[in-house]
Short mmCIF file of C-alpha atoms in Angstrom, two decimals:
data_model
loop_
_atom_site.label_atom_id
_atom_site.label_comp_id
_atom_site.label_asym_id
_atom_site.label_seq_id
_atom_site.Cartn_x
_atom_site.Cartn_y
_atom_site.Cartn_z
CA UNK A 1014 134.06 229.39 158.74
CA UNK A 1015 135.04 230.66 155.02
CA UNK A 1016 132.82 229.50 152.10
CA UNK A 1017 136.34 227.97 151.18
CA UNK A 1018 137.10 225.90 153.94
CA UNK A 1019 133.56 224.73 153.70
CA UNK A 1020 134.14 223.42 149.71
CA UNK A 1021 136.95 221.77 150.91
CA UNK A 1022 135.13 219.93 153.65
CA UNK A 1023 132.02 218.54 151.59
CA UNK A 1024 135.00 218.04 148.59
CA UNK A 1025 136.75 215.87 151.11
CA UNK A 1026 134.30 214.05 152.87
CA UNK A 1027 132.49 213.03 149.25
CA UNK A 1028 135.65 211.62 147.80
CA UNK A 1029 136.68 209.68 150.97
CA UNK A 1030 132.89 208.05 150.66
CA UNK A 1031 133.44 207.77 146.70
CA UNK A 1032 137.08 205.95 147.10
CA UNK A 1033 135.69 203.25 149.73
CA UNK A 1034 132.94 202.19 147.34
CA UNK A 1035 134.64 202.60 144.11
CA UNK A 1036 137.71 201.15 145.20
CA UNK A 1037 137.22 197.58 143.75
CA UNK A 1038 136.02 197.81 140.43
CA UNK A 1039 139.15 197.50 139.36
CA UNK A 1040 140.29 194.67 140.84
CA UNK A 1041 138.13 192.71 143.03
CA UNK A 1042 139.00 191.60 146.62
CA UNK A 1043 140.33 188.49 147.71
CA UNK A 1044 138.62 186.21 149.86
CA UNK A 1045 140.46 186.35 152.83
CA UNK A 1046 140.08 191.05 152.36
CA UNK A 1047 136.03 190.32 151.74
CA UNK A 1048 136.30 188.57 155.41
CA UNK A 1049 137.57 191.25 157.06
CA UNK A 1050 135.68 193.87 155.24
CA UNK A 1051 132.81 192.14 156.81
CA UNK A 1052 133.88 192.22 160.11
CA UNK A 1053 134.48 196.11 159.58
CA UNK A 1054 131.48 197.36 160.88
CA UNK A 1055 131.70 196.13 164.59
CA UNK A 1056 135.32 196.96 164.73
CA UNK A 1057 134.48 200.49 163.85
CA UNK A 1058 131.12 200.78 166.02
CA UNK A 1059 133.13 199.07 168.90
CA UNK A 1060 135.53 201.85 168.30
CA UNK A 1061 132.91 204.57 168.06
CA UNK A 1062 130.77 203.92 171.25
CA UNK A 1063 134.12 204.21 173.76
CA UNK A 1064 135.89 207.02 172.03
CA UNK A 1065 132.48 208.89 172.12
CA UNK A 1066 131.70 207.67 175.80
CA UNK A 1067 135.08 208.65 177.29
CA UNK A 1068 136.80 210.62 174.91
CA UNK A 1069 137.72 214.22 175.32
CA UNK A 1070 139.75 215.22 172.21
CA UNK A 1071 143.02 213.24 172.76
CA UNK A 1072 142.20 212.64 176.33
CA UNK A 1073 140.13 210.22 178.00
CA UNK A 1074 137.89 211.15 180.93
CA UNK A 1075 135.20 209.86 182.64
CA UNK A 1076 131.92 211.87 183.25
CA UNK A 1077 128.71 211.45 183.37
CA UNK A 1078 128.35 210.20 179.64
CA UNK A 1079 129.91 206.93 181.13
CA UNK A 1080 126.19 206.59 183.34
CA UNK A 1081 123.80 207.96 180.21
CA UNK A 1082 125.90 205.82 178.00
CA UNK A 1083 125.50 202.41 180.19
CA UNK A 1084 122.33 202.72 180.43
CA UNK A 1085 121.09 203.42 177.33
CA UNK A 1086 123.24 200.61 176.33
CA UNK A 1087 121.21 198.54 179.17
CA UNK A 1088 117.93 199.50 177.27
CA UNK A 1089 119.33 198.33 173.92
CA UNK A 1090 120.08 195.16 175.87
CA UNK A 1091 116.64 194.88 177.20
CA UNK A 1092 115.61 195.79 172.95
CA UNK A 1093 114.14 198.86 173.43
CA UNK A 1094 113.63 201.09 170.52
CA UNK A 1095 116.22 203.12 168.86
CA UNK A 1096 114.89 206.61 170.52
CA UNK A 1097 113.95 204.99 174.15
CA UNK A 1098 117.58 204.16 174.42
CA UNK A 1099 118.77 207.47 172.93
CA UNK A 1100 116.58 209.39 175.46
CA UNK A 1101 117.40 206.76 178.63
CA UNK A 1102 121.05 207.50 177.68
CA UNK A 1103 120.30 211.86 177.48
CA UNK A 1104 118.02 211.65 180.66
CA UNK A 1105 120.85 209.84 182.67
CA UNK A 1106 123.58 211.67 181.52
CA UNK A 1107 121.52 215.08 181.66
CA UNK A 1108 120.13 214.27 185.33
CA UNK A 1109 124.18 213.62 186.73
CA UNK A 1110 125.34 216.98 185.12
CA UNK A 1111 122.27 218.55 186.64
CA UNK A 1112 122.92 217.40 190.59
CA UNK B 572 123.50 184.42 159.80
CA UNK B 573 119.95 183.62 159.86
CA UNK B 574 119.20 183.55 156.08
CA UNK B 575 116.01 181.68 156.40
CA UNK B 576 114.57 183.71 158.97
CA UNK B 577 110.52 184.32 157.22
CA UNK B 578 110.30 187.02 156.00
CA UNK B 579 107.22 189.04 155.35
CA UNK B 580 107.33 190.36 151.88
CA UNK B 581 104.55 193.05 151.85
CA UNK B 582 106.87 195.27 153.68
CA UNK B 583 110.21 194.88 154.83
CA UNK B 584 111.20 195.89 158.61
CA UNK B 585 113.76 198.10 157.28
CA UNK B 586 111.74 200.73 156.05
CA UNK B 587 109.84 201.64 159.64
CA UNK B 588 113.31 201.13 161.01
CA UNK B 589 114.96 203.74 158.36
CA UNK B 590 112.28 206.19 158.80
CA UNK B 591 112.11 206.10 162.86
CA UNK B 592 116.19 206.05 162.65
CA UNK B 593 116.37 208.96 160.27
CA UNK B 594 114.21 211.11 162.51
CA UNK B 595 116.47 210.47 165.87
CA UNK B 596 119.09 211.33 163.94
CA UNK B 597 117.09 214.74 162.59
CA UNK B 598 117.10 215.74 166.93
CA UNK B 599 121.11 216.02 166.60
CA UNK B 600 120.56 217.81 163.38
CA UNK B 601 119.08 220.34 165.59
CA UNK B 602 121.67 220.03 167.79
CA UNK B 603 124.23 220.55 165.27
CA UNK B 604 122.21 223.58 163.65
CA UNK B 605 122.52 224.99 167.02
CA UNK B 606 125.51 224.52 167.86
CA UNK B 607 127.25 225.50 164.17
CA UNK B 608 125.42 229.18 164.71
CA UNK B 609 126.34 229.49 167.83
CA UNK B 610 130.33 228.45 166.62
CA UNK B 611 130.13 231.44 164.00
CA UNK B 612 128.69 230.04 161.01
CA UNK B 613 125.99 231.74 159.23
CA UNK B 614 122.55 230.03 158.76
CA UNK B 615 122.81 229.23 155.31
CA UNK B 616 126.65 227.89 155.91
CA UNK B 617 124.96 225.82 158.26
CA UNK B 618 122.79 224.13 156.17
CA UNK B 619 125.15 223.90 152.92
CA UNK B 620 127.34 222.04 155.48
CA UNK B 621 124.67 219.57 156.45
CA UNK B 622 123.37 219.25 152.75
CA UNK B 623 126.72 218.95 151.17
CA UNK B 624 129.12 217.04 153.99
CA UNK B 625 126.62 214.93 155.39
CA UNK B 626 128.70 213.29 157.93
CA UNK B 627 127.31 213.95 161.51
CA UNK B 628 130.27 213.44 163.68
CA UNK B 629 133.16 215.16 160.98
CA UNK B 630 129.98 218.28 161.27
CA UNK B 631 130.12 218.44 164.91
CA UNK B 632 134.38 218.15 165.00
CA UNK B 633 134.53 221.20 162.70
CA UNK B 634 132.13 223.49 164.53
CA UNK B 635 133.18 222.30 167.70
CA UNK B 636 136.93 222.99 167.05
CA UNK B 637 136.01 226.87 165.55
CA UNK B 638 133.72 227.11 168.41
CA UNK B 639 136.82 226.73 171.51
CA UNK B 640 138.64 228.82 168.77
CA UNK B 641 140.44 226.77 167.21
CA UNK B 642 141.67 227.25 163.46
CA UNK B 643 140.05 226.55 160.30
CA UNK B 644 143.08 224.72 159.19
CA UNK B 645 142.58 222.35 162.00
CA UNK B 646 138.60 222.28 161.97
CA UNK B 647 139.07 220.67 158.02
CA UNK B 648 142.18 218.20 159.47
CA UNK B 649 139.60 216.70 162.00
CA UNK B 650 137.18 216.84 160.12
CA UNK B 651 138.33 214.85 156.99
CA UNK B 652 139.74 212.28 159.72
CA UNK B 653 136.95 211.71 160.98
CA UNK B 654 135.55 211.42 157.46
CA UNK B 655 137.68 208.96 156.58
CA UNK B 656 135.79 206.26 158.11
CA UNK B 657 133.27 206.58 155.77
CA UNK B 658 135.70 205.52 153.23
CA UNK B 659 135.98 202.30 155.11
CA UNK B 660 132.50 201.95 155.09
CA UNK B 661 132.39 202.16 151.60
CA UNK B 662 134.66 199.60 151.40
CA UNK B 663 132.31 197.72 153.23
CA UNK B 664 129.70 198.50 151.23
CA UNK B 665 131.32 197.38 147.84
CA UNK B 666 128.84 194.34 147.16
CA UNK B 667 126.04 195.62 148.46
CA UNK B 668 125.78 199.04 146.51
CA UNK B 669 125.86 198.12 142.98
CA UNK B 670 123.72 199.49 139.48
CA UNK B 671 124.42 202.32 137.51
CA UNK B 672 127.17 204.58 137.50
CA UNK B 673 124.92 207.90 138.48
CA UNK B 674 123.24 205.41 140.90
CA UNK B 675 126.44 204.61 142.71
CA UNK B 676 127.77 208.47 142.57
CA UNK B 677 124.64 209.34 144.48
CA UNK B 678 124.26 206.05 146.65
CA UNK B 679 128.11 207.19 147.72
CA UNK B 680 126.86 210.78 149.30
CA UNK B 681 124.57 208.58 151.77
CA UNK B 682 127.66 206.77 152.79
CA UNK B 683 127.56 207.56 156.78
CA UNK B 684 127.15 205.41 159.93
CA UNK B 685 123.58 204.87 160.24
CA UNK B 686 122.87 203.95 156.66
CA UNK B 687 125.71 201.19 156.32
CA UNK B 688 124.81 199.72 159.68
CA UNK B 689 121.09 199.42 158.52
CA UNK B 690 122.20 197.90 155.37
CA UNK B 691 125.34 195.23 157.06
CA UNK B 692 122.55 194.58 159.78
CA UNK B 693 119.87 192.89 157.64
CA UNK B 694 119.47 188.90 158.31
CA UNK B 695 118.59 188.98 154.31
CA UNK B 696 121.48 190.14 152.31
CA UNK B 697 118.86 191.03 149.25
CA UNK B 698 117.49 193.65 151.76
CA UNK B 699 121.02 195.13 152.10
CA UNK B 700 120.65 197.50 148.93
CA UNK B 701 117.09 198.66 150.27
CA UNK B 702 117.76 198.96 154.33
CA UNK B 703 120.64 201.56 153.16
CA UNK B 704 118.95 203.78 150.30
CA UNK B 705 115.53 203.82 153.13
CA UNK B 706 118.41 205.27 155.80
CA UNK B 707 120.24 207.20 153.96
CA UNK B 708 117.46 208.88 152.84
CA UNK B 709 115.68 209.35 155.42
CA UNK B 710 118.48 210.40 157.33
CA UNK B 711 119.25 213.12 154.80
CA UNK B 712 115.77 214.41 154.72
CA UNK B 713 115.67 215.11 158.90
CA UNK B 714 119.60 215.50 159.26
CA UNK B 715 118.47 218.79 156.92
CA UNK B 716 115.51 219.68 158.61
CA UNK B 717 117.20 219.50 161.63
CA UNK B 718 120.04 221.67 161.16
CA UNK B 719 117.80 224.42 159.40
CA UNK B 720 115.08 224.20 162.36
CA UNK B 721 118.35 224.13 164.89
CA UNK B 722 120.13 227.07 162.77
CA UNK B 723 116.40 229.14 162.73
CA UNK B 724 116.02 228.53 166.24
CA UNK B 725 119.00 229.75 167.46
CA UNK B 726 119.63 228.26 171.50
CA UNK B 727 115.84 227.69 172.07
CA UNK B 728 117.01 224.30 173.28
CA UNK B 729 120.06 225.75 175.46
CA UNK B 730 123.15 224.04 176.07
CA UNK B 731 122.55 220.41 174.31
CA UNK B 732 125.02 218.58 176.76
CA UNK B 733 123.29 219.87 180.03
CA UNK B 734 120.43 218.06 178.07
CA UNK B 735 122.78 214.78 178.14
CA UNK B 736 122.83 214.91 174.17
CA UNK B 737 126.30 213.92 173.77
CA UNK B 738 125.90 210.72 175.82
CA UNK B 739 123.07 209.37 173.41
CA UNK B 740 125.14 209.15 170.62
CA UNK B 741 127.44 206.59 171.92
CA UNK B 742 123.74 204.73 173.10
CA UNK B 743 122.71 205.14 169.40
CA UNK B 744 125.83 203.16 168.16
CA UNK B 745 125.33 200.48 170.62
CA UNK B 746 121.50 199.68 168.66
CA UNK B 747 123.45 200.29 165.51
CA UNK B 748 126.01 197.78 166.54
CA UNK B 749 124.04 195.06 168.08
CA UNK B 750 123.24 193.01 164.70
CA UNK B 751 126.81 192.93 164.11
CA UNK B 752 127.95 191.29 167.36
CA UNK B 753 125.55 188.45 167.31
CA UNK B 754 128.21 186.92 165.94
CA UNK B 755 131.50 185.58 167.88
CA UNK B 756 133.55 186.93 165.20
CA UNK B 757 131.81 190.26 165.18
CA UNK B 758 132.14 190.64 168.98
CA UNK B 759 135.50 189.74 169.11
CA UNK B 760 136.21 192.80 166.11
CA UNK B 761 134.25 194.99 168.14
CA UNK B 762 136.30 194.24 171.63
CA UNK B 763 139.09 194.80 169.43
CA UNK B 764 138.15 197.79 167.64
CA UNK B 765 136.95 199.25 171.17
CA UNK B 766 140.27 198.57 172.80
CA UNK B 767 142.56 199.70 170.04
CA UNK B 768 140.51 203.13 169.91
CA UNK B 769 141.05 203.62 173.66
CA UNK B 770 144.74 203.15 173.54
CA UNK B 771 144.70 205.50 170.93
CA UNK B 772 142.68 208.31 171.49
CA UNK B 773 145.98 209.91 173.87
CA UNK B 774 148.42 208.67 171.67
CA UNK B 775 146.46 210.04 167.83
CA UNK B 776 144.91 213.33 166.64
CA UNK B 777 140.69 213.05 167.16
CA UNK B 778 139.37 210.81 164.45
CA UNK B 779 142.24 208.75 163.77
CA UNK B 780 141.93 206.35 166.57
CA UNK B 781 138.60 205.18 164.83
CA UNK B 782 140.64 204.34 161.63
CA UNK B 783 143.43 202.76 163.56
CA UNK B 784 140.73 200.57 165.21
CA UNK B 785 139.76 199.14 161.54
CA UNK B 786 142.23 196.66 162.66
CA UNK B 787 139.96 194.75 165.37
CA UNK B 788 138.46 193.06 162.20
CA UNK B 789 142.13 191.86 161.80
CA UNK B 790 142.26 190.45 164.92
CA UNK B 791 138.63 188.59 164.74
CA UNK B 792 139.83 187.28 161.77
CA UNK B 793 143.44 185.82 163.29
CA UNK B 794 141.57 184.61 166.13
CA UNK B 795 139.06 183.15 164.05
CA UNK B 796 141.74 181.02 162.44
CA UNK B 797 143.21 180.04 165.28
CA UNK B 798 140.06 178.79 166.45
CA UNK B 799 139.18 176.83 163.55
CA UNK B 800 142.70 175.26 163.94
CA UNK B 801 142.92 174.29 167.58
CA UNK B 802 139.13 173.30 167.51
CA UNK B 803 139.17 175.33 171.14
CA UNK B 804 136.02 175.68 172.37
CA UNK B 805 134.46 179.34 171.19
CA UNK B 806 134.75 180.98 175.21
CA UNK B 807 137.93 183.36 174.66
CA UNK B 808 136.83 186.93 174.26
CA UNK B 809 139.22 188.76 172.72
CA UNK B 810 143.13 189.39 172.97
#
């Protein structure tokens, strides 16, 4: 990767952050945009978790990630900490691959 | 929400929760320092990336797409989609990041998924500003250390999917996600946004179908209406 294309990555990734917050001080959002904005973050996580469980680039397949990733989402369920369910999910998923 | 939920002032829950968050993330930092040496980039590359990107999963699109040799051109396209959803979340973010110009400029860089979860997921909206400058941080400080130990160590750790790394990510988002779908509204937007992503990922280039799925909060919000109109009682789930 070229010092160039690497500018151009942390150039791009900055102003998209930048943009989002900034992008109201001009003109404040309506009611009805705050409402959704708020409802942004589980839309997006929702979106996250699947494309991330079963997503191969632009194809979906299911592996073992689907096994690691239900149950470390069982051990969120059952509130256990943040790195319990990351390594419940790892173990899982690392223990299919292994058989 | 809960807004009167007591609240112990001597030290908010948010800051254990930052700091213990910020170090799982430092373990893919490794991960990613690993894997970005191993996809041709040098050390210090490595850790400019992770210092001046900072956006885990836009990081481990670029390296992964030069890694199965794929072009730089489409690396950066990947990349910046993916990026784009921190734009969103900055959007998100509009009310609850406010103060000085500099402030803001720098508050911006720490834009990424685990900060503006912490900081949307607090019961006490006054915590908000707090919860995210505690992740962000911390997140920064072991996403760094990470990548440099990961980049140092070369593949002491081996392949990280035959370690099942890949899968906990996905896990992590479901803990990230949680506070938001104690609401009906919020689960609805996330069965939305979880649906539209699938039926996108064939149909989209990698990162877009997480953009596309903004529009699940669309849908809470229509269903949300209609529910408030019919009076029905609150057992649909979804479209």
């Amino acid at each position: 990767m070229s010092w160039w294309t690497l500018a151009i990555l942390a150039g791009g990734a900055y102003a998209f952050k930048a943009v989002g917050l900034f992008a109201f001080d001009a003109r404040p959002p309506s009611a009805r945009l705050l409402a959704g904005l708020r409802l942004l973050p589980p839309a997006l996580l929702g979106a996250l978790i699947v494309v991330q469980t079963v997503a191969v680039g632009e194809a979906l397949v299911i592996d073992a990630r689907l096994a690691g990733v239900a149950a470390g989402g069982f051990a969120a369920w059952r509130k256990a900490p943040f790195i319990v369910v990351l390594v419940v999910a790892a173990a899982v998923t690392a223990a299919l691959r292994a058989l | 929400m809960a807004a009167d939920t007591p609240h112990p002032r001597s030290r908010p829950r948010y800051v254990r929760d930052g700091i213990v968050l910020g170090a799982a993330v430092g373990l893919f930092g490794v991960t990613f320092g690993v894997l970005a040496t191993s996809a041709g980039l040098s050390v210090a590359q490595a850790c400019v990336m992770s210092l001046l990107v900072f956006t885990g999963a836009s990081q481990f699109a670029a390296v992964g797409i030069l890694a199965s040799g794929g072009s730089p051109a489409s690396a950066l396209a990947s990349a910046l989609l993916l990026a784009s959803r921190n734009g969103i979340y900055g959007l998100a973010l509009h009310r609850q990041l406010r103060g000085r110009l500099l402030r803001r400029l720098g508050a911006a860089h720490l834009i990424i998924d685990e900060s503006t979860a912490m900081a949307l997921g607090q019961d006490d909206a006054a915590d908000a500003e707090g919860a995210f400058w505690v992740a962000g941080l911390s997140v920064f400080v072991f996403w760094n250390l990470g990548t440099l130990a990961g980049a140092m160590g070369g593949n002491a750790l081996g392949d990280p999917e035959a370690w099942g790394l890949d899968a906990a990510f996905p896990a992590g988002f479901i803990v990230l996600a949680a506070p938001h779908v104690r609401s009906i509204d919020g689960r609805i937007a996330a069965i939305a946004g979880a649906i539209i992503a699938l039926a996108a990922v064939p149909l989209l280039p990698a990162g877009a179908p997480i953009v596309v799925a903004s529009a699940g909060a669309g849908v809470a919000l229509l269903l949300r209406a209609r529910r408030t109109r019919s009076d029905d009682p609150a057992g649909e789930e979804g479209p």
